[in-house]
Coordinates of C-alpha atoms and ligand atoms in Angstrom, one line a residue:
Chain A
M1 CA 10.2 -19.4 13.4
F2 CA 8.0 -21.6 15.5
R3 CA 4.8 -19.7 14.7
T4 CA 5.7 -19.8 11.0
A5 CA 5.9 -23.6 11.3
I6 CA 2.5 -23.8 12.9
I7 CA 1.0 -21.7 10.1
S8 CA 2.6 -23.8 7.4
L9 CA 1.1 -26.9 9.0
S10 CA -2.3 -25.4 9.1
L11 CA -2.1 -24.4 5.5
I12 CA -1.4 -28.0 4.5
F13 CA -4.2 -29.2 6.7
L14 CA -6.7 -26.7 5.3
A15 CA -5.7 -27.4 1.7
Q16 CA -6.9 -30.9 2.2
V17 CA -10.4 -29.9 3.2
S18 CA -12.4 -30.2 0.0
V19 CA -14.8 -27.5 -1.1
A20 CA -16.5 -27.2 -4.5
A21 CA -13.7 -25.9 -6.7
T22 CA -15.9 -23.5 -8.6
S23 CA -14.4 -20.0 -8.3
C24 CA -16.8 -17.4 -7.2
N25 CA -15.0 -14.6 -9.0
S26 CA -17.6 -14.1 -11.6
F27 CA -20.5 -13.8 -9.0
I28 CA -19.0 -12.2 -6.0
Q29 CA -16.1 -9.8 -5.3
A30 CA -14.5 -8.2 -2.3
F31 CA -14.4 -4.4 -1.8
N32 CA -12.6 -1.8 0.3
E33 CA -13.4 1.8 0.7
Y34 CA -10.6 4.2 1.4
T35 CA -9.5 7.8 1.1
Q36 CA -6.8 9.4 -1.1
K37 CA -5.4 12.8 -1.4
V38 CA -6.1 14.3 -4.8
E39 CA -4.6 17.7 -5.4
G40 CA -4.4 18.4 -1.7
K41 CA -8.0 17.3 -1.0
I42 CA -9.1 14.0 0.6
V43 CA -11.5 12.1 -1.7
K44 CA -13.3 8.8 -1.1
K45 CA -12.4 5.9 -3.3
H46 CA -13.1 2.2 -3.4
S47 CA -11.6 -0.9 -4.9
I48 CA -13.2 -4.1 -6.0
F49 CA -11.1 -7.2 -6.3
E50 CA -11.0 -10.9 -6.2
M51 CA -11.7 -12.3 -2.8
T52 CA -8.5 -12.8 -0.7
D53 CA -7.5 -14.6 2.4
W54 CA -8.2 -12.7 5.6
S55 CA -5.3 -11.3 7.6
R56 CA -3.8 -8.0 8.7
N57 CA -2.2 -7.4 5.4
S58 CA -5.1 -8.8 3.3
R59 CA -8.5 -8.0 4.4
F60 CA -11.6 -6.3 3.0
Q61 CA -14.7 -4.6 4.2
G62 CA -17.4 -6.5 2.4
F63 CA -18.7 -8.4 -0.6
V64 CA -20.5 -7.2 -3.7
L65 CA -22.4 -9.3 -6.2
T66 CA -21.6 -8.8 -9.9
E67 CA -24.1 -8.3 -12.7
K68 CA -23.7 -12.0 -13.4
A69 CA -25.3 -13.0 -10.1
P70 CA -29.1 -13.4 -10.3
A71 CA -31.2 -10.8 -8.6
N72 CA -32.4 -13.2 -6.0
A73 CA -29.0 -14.5 -5.1
E74 CA -28.2 -15.4 -1.5
V75 CA -24.8 -15.4 0.1
I76 CA -23.8 -17.7 2.9
L77 CA -20.6 -17.1 4.9
E78 CA -19.3 -19.9 7.1
S79 CA -16.3 -19.4 9.2
K80 CA -14.2 -21.0 11.9
A81 CA -11.6 -18.7 13.3
G82 CA -9.2 -18.3 16.1
G83 CA -9.9 -19.7 19.4
K84 CA -13.6 -20.0 18.7
T85 CA -15.0 -23.4 19.3
K86 CA -18.0 -23.1 17.1
A87 CA -18.2 -22.4 13.4
M88 CA -20.2 -19.3 12.5
K89 CA -22.7 -19.1 9.7
T90 CA -24.4 -16.0 8.3
V91 CA -26.9 -16.0 5.5
A92 CA -27.5 -12.8 3.6
K93 CA -30.6 -12.8 1.5
K94 CA -30.6 -9.1 0.9
T95 CA -28.5 -7.1 -1.3
K96 CA -28.7 -3.4 -2.1
P97 CA -27.2 -1.2 -4.8
F98 CA -23.5 -0.4 -4.2
A99 CA -23.6 3.3 -3.9
Q100 CA -20.1 3.8 -5.3
D101 CA -20.6 1.7 -8.4
N102 CA -24.1 0.7 -9.7
K103 CA -22.7 -2.3 -11.6
Y104 CA -22.6 -4.1 -8.3
R105 CA -24.9 -4.9 -5.4
V106 CA -23.6 -4.9 -1.9
V107 CA -24.2 -7.9 0.4
E108 CA -25.5 -7.0 3.8
M109 CA -23.1 -8.8 6.1
D110 CA -20.8 -7.8 8.9
L111 CA -17.5 -9.4 7.9
E112 CA -15.5 -7.8 10.7
K113 CA -17.7 -9.5 13.3
Q114 CA -17.4 -12.9 11.7
L115 CA -13.7 -12.9 10.6
A116 CA -12.0 -10.4 12.9
S117 CA -10.3 -12.9 15.0
A118 CA -7.1 -12.5 12.9
P119 CA -4.3 -11.8 13.8
T120 CA -4.7 -13.7 17.1
G121 CA -5.5 -17.0 15.5
S122 CA -6.0 -18.9 12.3
G123 CA -8.9 -20.6 10.6
S124 CA -10.8 -20.4 7.4
F125 CA -14.0 -19.2 5.8
I126 CA -16.2 -20.4 3.0
V127 CA -18.4 -18.2 0.8
R128 CA -21.3 -19.8 -1.0
V129 CA -23.5 -18.0 -3.6
L130 CA -27.0 -19.6 -4.1
A131 CA -29.9 -18.9 -6.3
D132 CA -33.3 -20.7 -5.9
G133 CA -31.7 -23.0 -3.4
K134 CA -29.1 -24.1 -5.9
E135 CA -25.4 -23.4 -5.1
L136 CA -23.8 -21.4 -7.9
C137 CA -20.3 -21.6 -6.4
A138 CA -18.4 -21.9 -3.2
E139 CA -14.9 -20.7 -2.4
K140 CA -12.7 -21.3 0.6
R141 CA -10.1 -18.9 2.0
L142 CA -7.9 -18.8 5.0
I143 CA -7.9 -16.6 8.1
Y144 CA -4.5 -16.3 9.5
D145 CA -1.9 -14.4 11.5
D146 CA 0.6 -13.1 9.0
G147 CA 3.1 -12.4 11.7
D148 CA 5.8 -9.8 12.0
Chain B
M1 CA -0.7 52.3 6.1
K2 CA -2.1 51.8 9.6
K3 CA -2.6 48.2 10.6
S4 CA -3.8 46.6 13.7
I5 CA -3.6 42.9 14.4
L6 CA -7.1 41.6 14.4
T7 CA -7.8 40.2 17.7
I8 CA -10.9 38.3 18.7
L9 CA -12.2 37.2 22.0
V10 CA -12.5 33.6 22.7
M11 CA -14.8 32.0 25.1
A12 CA -13.4 30.0 28.0
V13 CA -14.0 26.5 26.6
L14 CA -15.0 26.5 22.9
P15 CA -14.9 29.4 20.6
S16 CA -18.2 30.5 19.2
F17 CA -16.7 32.7 16.5
V18 CA -17.1 31.8 12.9
F19 CA -15.2 33.2 9.9
A20 CA -15.9 32.7 6.3
A21 CA -13.5 32.1 3.5
E22 CA -10.8 34.7 3.3
P23 CA -10.5 37.6 2.9
E24 CA -13.8 38.3 4.5
I25 CA -13.8 37.4 8.2
V26 CA -17.0 37.5 10.1
V27 CA -16.7 37.5 13.8
T28 CA -19.8 36.8 15.8
A29 CA -19.9 38.5 19.1
P30 CA -18.7 36.1 21.7
R31 CA -19.2 36.7 25.4
P32 CA -16.4 38.9 26.6
Q33 CA -14.2 36.8 28.9
K34 CA -11.4 38.2 30.9
N35 CA -8.4 39.1 28.8
D36 CA -8.3 36.0 26.6
K37 CA -7.3 37.1 23.2
A38 CA -6.7 35.3 20.0
V39 CA -4.7 36.4 17.1
M40 CA -5.8 35.6 13.6
M41 CA -3.2 33.9 11.5
K42 CA -3.0 32.1 8.2
L43 CA -1.3 28.7 7.5
T44 CA 1.4 28.8 4.9
S45 CA 1.2 25.1 3.9
N46 CA -1.0 22.1 4.3
Y47 CA -0.4 21.1 7.9
I48 CA -0.9 18.2 10.3
V49 CA -2.0 19.6 13.6
R50 CA -0.7 17.7 16.6
N51 CA -1.2 17.8 20.3
L52 CA 1.7 18.6 22.7
N53 CA 2.7 14.9 22.6
G54 CA 3.2 15.1 18.9
E55 CA 0.2 13.0 18.1
Q56 CA -1.9 13.9 15.1
V57 CA -5.1 15.6 15.9
C58 CA -6.4 16.8 12.6
N59 CA -5.3 18.3 9.2
L60 CA -5.6 21.8 7.9
A61 CA -5.2 23.0 4.4
K62 CA -2.8 25.7 3.3
G63 CA -4.4 29.1 3.6
S64 CA -6.6 28.1 6.5
M65 CA -7.3 30.9 8.9
V66 CA -6.8 30.0 12.6
A67 CA -7.1 31.7 15.9
V68 CA -4.0 31.5 17.9
T69 CA -4.9 31.3 21.6
A70 CA -1.9 30.3 23.5
V71 CA 1.8 29.5 23.4
A72 CA 3.2 26.0 24.1
P73 CA 5.8 25.5 26.9
D74 CA 8.5 25.1 24.3
A75 CA 7.7 28.6 22.9
E76 CA 7.9 27.2 19.4
R77 CA 4.4 26.0 18.9
V78 CA 1.1 27.8 19.4
Q79 CA -2.3 26.5 20.3
I80 CA -4.9 27.0 17.6
M81 CA -8.7 27.0 17.2
V82 CA -10.8 26.9 14.1
P83 CA -14.6 27.0 13.8
N84 CA -15.2 24.5 11.0
G85 CA -13.7 21.7 9.0
P86 CA -11.8 18.7 10.4
C87 CA -10.2 20.7 13.2
A88 CA -13.4 22.3 14.5
G89 CA -13.8 21.8 18.2
V90 CA -10.3 20.7 18.6
V91 CA -8.8 22.3 21.8
N92 CA -5.5 20.5 21.9
G93 CA -4.1 21.3 18.5
F94 CA -0.7 23.0 18.1
V95 CA 1.2 24.4 15.1
Y96 CA 4.8 25.4 14.8
I97 CA 4.8 29.2 14.7
N98 CA 6.9 29.3 11.6
Y99 CA 4.0 27.9 9.6
L100 CA 1.8 30.8 10.5
R101 CA 1.6 34.3 9.2
P102 CA -0.3 37.0 11.0
V103 CA -2.9 38.7 8.9
T104 CA -3.3 42.4 9.6
Q105 CA -6.3 44.4 8.7
S106 CA -6.1 47.6 6.8
V107 CA -9.1 49.6 5.6
D108 CA -10.2 47.3 2.8
K109 CA -8.1 44.2 3.0
F110 CA -6.2 41.7 5.0
T111 CA -2.4 41.8 4.5
E112 CA 0.1 39.1 5.6
T113 CA 3.0 40.5 7.5
A114 CA 6.4 39.1 8.6
L115 CA 9.8 40.0 9.9
V116 CA 13.2 39.2 8.4
E117 CA 14.6 36.4 10.6
L118 CA 18.3 36.8 10.0
N119 CA 20.7 39.6 9.1
G120 CA 21.7 39.9 5.5
L121 CA 18.8 38.2 3.9
S122 CA 19.1 38.7 0.1
L123 CA 16.4 40.6 -1.6
R124 CA 16.2 39.6 -5.2
K125 CA 14.5 41.0 -8.3
E126 CA 13.1 37.6 -9.2
P127 CA 12.4 34.4 -7.3
S128 CA 15.8 32.9 -8.2
V129 CA 19.4 32.8 -6.8
E130 CA 20.9 33.3 -10.3
D131 CA 23.5 36.0 -11.0
G132 CA 22.0 39.4 -11.6
T133 CA 18.9 38.9 -9.5
F134 CA 20.5 40.3 -6.3
S135 CA 19.1 43.7 -5.2
C136 CA 20.4 44.2 -1.6
S137 CA 20.6 42.8 1.9
L138 CA 17.9 43.2 4.4
P139 CA 18.6 43.6 8.1
K140 CA 17.1 41.3 10.8
N141 CA 13.6 42.2 12.0
A142 CA 12.9 44.4 8.9
K143 CA 9.1 44.5 8.6
V144 CA 7.6 43.3 5.3
N145 CA 4.2 42.7 3.7
I146 CA 3.8 39.6 1.7
V147 CA 2.1 40.3 -1.6
N148 CA 2.8 37.3 -3.8
E149 CA 4.3 33.8 -3.6
V150 CA 5.6 31.1 -5.8
Q151 CA 6.7 27.6 -5.1
K152 CA 9.9 26.5 -6.7
R153 CA 12.5 24.3 -5.1
N154 CA 12.1 26.7 -2.2
R155 CA 9.0 28.8 -1.5
W156 CA 9.6 32.4 -2.6
V157 CA 7.5 35.3 -1.5
E158 CA 7.3 38.8 -3.1
I159 CA 7.5 41.4 -0.4
E160 CA 7.0 45.1 0.2
I161 CA 9.4 46.6 2.7
E162 CA 8.0 49.1 5.0
N163 CA 11.1 51.2 5.6
P164 CA 13.7 49.9 3.2
P165 CA 17.4 50.5 4.2
A166 CA 19.5 52.7 2.0
G167 CA 20.1 51.2 -1.4
C168 CA 17.1 48.8 -1.2
P169 CA 14.0 49.1 -3.4
T170 CA 10.6 48.8 -1.7
K171 CA 9.8 45.5 -3.4
G172 CA 11.5 42.2 -4.3
W173 CA 11.6 38.5 -3.6
V174 CA 13.0 36.5 -0.7
V175 CA 13.0 32.8 0.3
A176 CA 10.0 32.4 2.6
S177 CA 11.8 30.3 5.2
Y178 CA 13.9 33.2 6.2
L179 CA 10.9 35.2 7.4
K180 CA 9.3 34.8 10.8
P181 CA 5.9 35.8 12.0
D182 CA 5.5 39.3 13.2
L183 CA 4.1 38.2 16.6
D184 CA 5.4 38.5 20.1
L185 CA 4.7 35.1 21.7
K186 CA 5.2 36.7 25.1
T187 CA 1.9 38.4 24.7
L188 CA 0.0 35.1 24.4
P189 CA -1.2 33.1 27.4
K190 CA 0.7 30.0 28.2
A191 CA -0.9 26.7 27.2
S192 CA -1.0 24.2 30.0
G193 CA 0.0 20.8 28.5
K194 CA -1.5 18.8 31.4
V195 CA -4.9 20.3 30.8
L196 CA -4.9 20.3 27.1
T197 CA -3.4 17.0 26.1
E198 CA -5.8 14.1 25.8
A199 CA -2.9 11.7 25.3
R200 CA -2.9 8.3 26.9
T201 CA -0.1 9.5 29.1
P202 CA -0.2 12.5 31.3
V203 CA 3.4 13.5 30.7
D204 CA 3.9 16.1 28.0
C205 CA 7.0 15.4 25.9
T206 CA 8.2 18.9 26.3
E207 CA 8.8 18.1 29.9
C208 CA 11.2 15.3 29.1
V209 CA 14.8 16.4 29.4
Q210 CA 17.6 15.1 27.3
G211 CA 19.5 12.4 29.0
E212 CA 16.7 11.3 31.3
T213 CA 16.9 7.6 31.7
S214 CA 14.2 5.1 31.7
G215 CA 15.1 3.6 35.0
G216 CA 14.1 0.3 33.5
K217 CA 16.0 -2.5 31.9
V218 CA 17.6 -2.0 28.5
S219 CA 14.7 -2.5 26.1
A220 CA 14.0 -2.1 22.5
A221 CA 12.7 1.3 23.3
S222 CA 16.0 2.5 24.9
K223 CA 17.8 1.2 21.9
T224 CA 15.6 3.3 19.7
A225 CA 16.2 6.4 21.7
K226 CA 20.0 5.8 21.7
N227 CA 19.9 5.4 17.9
A228 CA 17.9 8.5 17.6
Q229 CA 20.9 10.5 18.8
E230 CA 22.4 9.7 15.4
I231 CA 20.4 12.4 13.8
E232 CA 21.4 15.1 16.3
R233 CA 23.8 16.8 14.0
F234 CA 21.2 17.1 11.4
V235 CA 18.2 18.3 13.4
N236 CA 20.3 20.7 15.5
A237 CA 21.8 22.4 12.6
P238 CA 21.6 26.2 13.0
Q239 CA 19.1 28.3 11.2
G240 CA 20.3 29.1 7.7
A241 CA 22.3 25.9 7.4
Q242 CA 21.6 23.4 4.7
I243 CA 18.3 22.3 6.0
P244 CA 15.9 22.4 3.1
S245 CA 13.3 25.0 4.0
P246 CA 10.2 22.9 3.7
F247 CA 11.6 20.4 6.0
T248 CA 11.2 22.3 9.2
A249 CA 8.1 20.8 10.8
F250 CA 9.2 17.2 10.1
A251 CA 12.7 18.0 11.4
K252 CA 11.2 19.6 14.5
E253 CA 9.1 16.5 15.2
L254 CA 12.2 14.4 14.7
Q255 CA 14.1 16.6 17.1
R256 CA 11.4 16.4 19.7
S257 CA 11.2 12.7 19.4
R258 CA 14.9 12.4 19.9
K259 CA 14.7 14.4 23.1
C260 CA 12.0 12.2 24.5
P261 CA 13.7 9.4 26.4
P262 CA 12.5 5.8 26.7
A263 CA 10.2 5.2 29.5
K264 CA 9.7 2.3 31.9
Q265 CA 7.7 -0.4 30.2
S266 CA 4.9 0.4 32.6
E267 CA 4.6 4.0 31.7
Y268 CA 5.0 4.7 28.1
K269 CA 5.5 8.4 28.2
C270 CA 6.9 10.4 25.4
N271 CA 6.0 8.0 22.6
R272 CA 9.1 5.9 23.5
G273 CA 11.2 8.2 21.4
L274 CA 9.3 7.4 18.3
M275 CA 7.7 10.0 15.9
Q276 CA 4.4 9.6 14.2
M277 CA 4.5 9.4 10.4
P278 CA 1.8 11.7 9.0
T279 CA -1.4 10.2 7.7
D280 CA -4.8 11.7 6.7
G281 CA -7.4 9.0 6.5
N282 CA -5.6 6.4 4.3
A283 CA -3.4 9.0 2.7
G284 CA 0.1 8.6 3.9
F285 CA 3.3 10.6 3.4
C286 CA 4.7 11.3 -0.1
G287 CA 1.7 9.9 -1.9
T288 CA 1.7 6.5 -0.1
H289 CA -1.4 4.6 1.1
H290 CA -1.8 3.3 4.7
Y291 CA -4.0 0.2 4.7
T292 CA -5.9 -1.3 7.6
P293 CA -5.2 1.6 10.0
D294 CA -5.7 0.9 13.7
R295 CA -7.9 3.1 15.8
P296 CA -7.6 5.8 16.8
P297 CA -6.1 6.8 13.5
G298 CA -2.3 7.2 13.5
V299 CA -1.7 5.0 16.5
D300 CA 0.1 2.4 14.4
T301 CA 2.3 4.8 12.5
Y302 CA 5.1 5.5 15.0
A303 CA 8.7 5.2 13.6
A304 CA 12.1 5.6 15.0
P305 CA 13.5 9.0 13.9
H306 CA 16.2 7.5 11.6
T307 CA 13.6 5.1 10.2
A308 CA 11.2 8.0 9.6
C309 CA 13.9 9.6 7.5
S310 CA 14.5 6.4 5.6
L311 CA 10.8 5.9 4.9
A312 CA 10.5 9.5 3.7
A313 CA 13.5 9.1 1.5
V314 CA 12.4 5.8 -0.1
A315 CA 8.8 7.0 -0.7
Q316 CA 10.0 10.3 -2.2
E317 CA 12.5 8.6 -4.5
W318 CA 9.9 6.0 -5.6
K319 CA 7.4 8.6 -6.4
K320 CA 9.9 10.8 -8.2
T321 CA 11.6 8.1 -10.3
V322 CA 9.3 5.1 -10.6
C323 CA 5.7 5.8 -9.7
P324 CA 4.5 9.4 -10.0
N325 CA 0.9 8.3 -10.4
D326 CA -1.1 7.7 -7.2
N327 CA -3.7 5.8 -9.2
A328 CA -1.3 3.2 -10.4
G329 CA -0.6 -0.2 -8.9
C330 CA 3.0 0.8 -8.1
R331 CA 1.8 3.2 -5.4
I332 CA 3.3 2.2 -2.0
A333 CA 0.7 0.6 0.3
W334 CA 1.9 0.1 3.9
G335 CA 0.4 -1.3 7.1
D336 CA 2.0 -1.6 10.5
I337 CA 5.0 0.4 11.7
S338 CA 4.9 0.6 15.5
H339 CA 2.6 1.8 18.3
S340 CA 3.6 4.6 20.6
N341 CA 2.5 2.9 23.7
R342 CA 2.5 -0.8 23.0
P343 CA 5.9 -2.3 22.5
L344 CA 4.4 -5.6 21.5
F345 CA 2.4 -4.8 18.4
N346 CA -0.4 -7.4 18.3
G347 CA 2.2 -9.7 19.7
H348 CA 4.6 -9.0 16.9
K349 CA 8.0 -8.4 18.5
E350 CA 9.5 -7.0 15.3
H351 CA 7.2 -4.0 15.2
T352 CA 8.5 -2.8 18.6
S353 CA 11.4 -0.5 17.9
G354 CA 9.7 1.6 15.2
E355 CA 12.3 0.4 12.7
C356 CA 10.2 -1.9 10.6
I357 CA 7.3 -1.5 8.2
D358 CA 4.9 -3.9 6.3
I359 CA 4.4 -3.1 2.7
R360 CA 2.1 -4.9 0.2
P361 CA 3.5 -6.5 -2.9
F362 CA 2.6 -4.3 -5.9
N363 CA -0.1 -5.0 -8.5
K364 CA -0.4 -4.6 -12.2
G365 CA -2.9 -2.1 -13.5
S366 CA -4.4 0.6 -11.4
F367 CA -4.1 1.1 -7.6
R368 CA -6.3 -1.1 -5.5
D369 CA -6.6 -1.2 -1.8
A370 CA -6.6 -4.9 -1.8
G371 CA -4.5 -7.7 -0.2
R372 CA -2.5 -9.9 -2.6
K373 CA 0.2 -12.5 -2.3
V374 CA 3.0 -14.0 -4.3
G375 CA 1.2 -15.8 -7.1
S376 CA -2.0 -13.7 -7.1
G377 CA -3.2 -13.0 -10.6
D378 CA -2.5 -9.3 -10.4
Y379 CA 0.9 -9.6 -8.6
D380 CA 3.5 -7.4 -10.3
R381 CA 6.8 -9.1 -9.5
E382 CA 8.9 -6.8 -11.7
T383 CA 7.7 -3.6 -9.8
T384 CA 8.1 -5.4 -6.5
V385 CA 11.8 -6.2 -7.4
A386 CA 12.4 -2.6 -8.3
F387 CA 11.0 -1.5 -5.0
L388 CA 13.1 -4.0 -3.0
K389 CA 16.2 -2.7 -4.8
L390 CA 15.3 0.8 -3.8
A391 CA 14.7 -0.2 -0.2
K392 CA 18.0 -2.0 -0.2
K393 CA 19.7 1.1 -1.6
F394 CA 18.5 3.1 1.4
G395 CA 19.6 0.4 3.9
G396 CA 16.5 -1.7 4.2
D397 CA 16.7 -5.2 5.6
I398 CA 14.1 -7.3 3.9
R399 CA 12.0 -10.3 4.8
Y400 CA 9.7 -11.6 2.1
S401 CA 8.7 -14.9 0.7
D402 CA 9.0 -14.9 -3.0
R403 CA 11.3 -17.8 -3.9
K404 CA 11.9 -16.5 -7.5
I405 CA 13.0 -13.1 -6.3
S406 CA 15.2 -14.5 -3.5
N407 CA 16.9 -16.8 -6.0
E408 CA 17.4 -14.3 -8.8
H409 CA 18.4 -11.3 -6.6
R410 CA 20.7 -12.8 -4.0
D411 CA 22.4 -9.4 -3.7
L412 CA 19.2 -8.1 -2.0
G413 CA 19.9 -10.5 0.9
I414 CA 16.2 -11.3 1.4
A415 CA 15.3 -13.3 4.5
W416 CA 12.7 -16.0 3.9
G417 CA 9.6 -15.4 6.0
G418 CA 7.5 -18.5 5.5
S419 CA 3.9 -18.4 4.4
A420 CA 3.3 -15.6 6.8
H421 CA 5.3 -13.2 4.6
N422 CA 4.0 -14.0 1.1
N423 CA 1.4 -11.2 1.3
H424 CA 3.7 -8.4 2.6
M425 CA 7.3 -7.4 2.7
H426 CA 8.6 -6.8 6.1
I427 CA 11.3 -4.1 5.8
C428 CA 13.5 -2.7 8.6
F429 CA 15.7 0.4 8.6
E430 CA 17.9 -0.1 11.6
A431 CA 20.2 2.4 13.1
S432 CA 23.1 0.0 13.1
N433 CA 23.1 0.2 9.3
S434 CA 25.5 3.0 8.1
T435 CA 23.3 3.8 5.1
V436 CA 20.3 4.3 7.4
K437 CA 22.4 6.4 9.7
N438 CA 22.9 8.8 6.8
A439 CA 19.2 8.9 5.9
C440 CA 18.4 12.1 7.8
N441 CA 21.6 13.9 6.8
N442 CA 20.9 13.2 3.1
L443 CA 17.2 13.7 3.1
N444 CA 16.1 16.6 1.0
V445 CA 12.3 16.8 1.1
D446 CA 10.7 18.0 -2.1
P447 CA 7.5 19.8 -1.1
A448 CA 6.0 19.0 -4.5
V449 CA 6.2 15.3 -3.7
C450 CA 6.0 15.1 0.1
S451 CA 3.9 18.1 1.1
E452 CA 2.9 16.2 4.3
L453 CA 6.5 16.5 5.6
Q454 CA 6.6 20.3 5.4
Ligands
LIG1 ZN1 6.2 -6.8 9.7

């Protein structure tokens, strides 16, 4: 109950921090790789989806750029999470073809390292997609402890 | 037809033998070592190999050939070794003996043999119990060769009888679960649990005696173990009683879990009376998906025995009646249950007793391993409601934060969980609930849907 209240407060607080409202959906997506049993055999699969908040029940392995993102696109990930005092910033200038689906290019970035403070704390992260120094979009999401 | 059980020699630590796909078996000459012998056997179903503590070690496919090297202290499981695949190099893997059939070598082929387990087993002309199919009754320990098999509601095998009793033909069909392996376990060396287990705890569950007390304070764990006694009637039912035949390994794990008492909080032996729900990568029981698994795999999938039955029942019913397609967004995706050795699961008190599970809201369209919350564009509220109704039917106690569902379906008695519960349903199957109490008694596992529970 008490923890829930704290999270609710932080949600209100974070909602007030303004970030360019442009959704990044058309340029960047999240992905997960997983395994599934098909006719008794384990096969590798992946899913590509709209970026989500980051918590135990909603997290993802990485980002892919869509065909709409220019070839020279850069991705910047800024995060402030958990008990960390300093915000972290990572710039990925490189992308490589996404082996599982050639419509996408995978962003070389270690998300776990930067966002893995959940579920012990809460915070937020901002993803920015840039091309030729110009920001195409920015999107803000939460990092939080989704509790019991 | 002269047969001899193919025995191979096994090196002291790791086997160096290799064998190719059946029926051809190639045995490279290992260094002879004392009298260590291994018996070649074949798995009768897909199987999750576990160590002596009941923890998953690796998975083997139906039909895999394994070398049986020792017998477990409980005389029900045998230690196995395989040369390749996911179980290669595993030295602490055990399989319930009823899931193995010895293969015997004749001149030009390998034949699977078995013994009749109980007196009066019906031999039938066809794999069916309908009138007119009955041929005769077979005596206990009659020796048979298995020549064919078919999976119906039960698994049926066509057999040849070596010395048929008077009035019996030499061929016919029987239900496979009434056969036992033609193998004398007394001839195998005894596996030493202490040496072979690599579990976090040194105590092998088989050493735990029923009624042993924790010596500690009353804890969530002791509550779990007490509740687990509820299923005693079911798991202790005698052979031949109404236990669905494919249910044996799951039931045996439940039974073992029940026998394992709660431990002091300082020494979490015996998995705190919880049993590990089967997973293989992200693939869970009955077609479900396990997301964000902890490491090592399976460490976060421990459930109280009665909850294990409820989860299996819900997942099976969902797949059978609502969502047969594993590639659809209605596929069940679940996260945390409980840890075997950590009562406080990442600080979450409610994932302590093995009675609660986190499940993602469902999405429209095809299955995606992706987080979502109430209000996400792909959120499928209708399917989520259908699932909550099913969970409720099986005694589930729900916490979930979708105001619309809570308001429109007050009969579901959903507890509000704040913003922390708008991206997952927290559902508990508690032993105090009479519906949950019946879960194990009423569970009838369909091997076509829940092959992992065989
Ligand atoms: Zn939960």
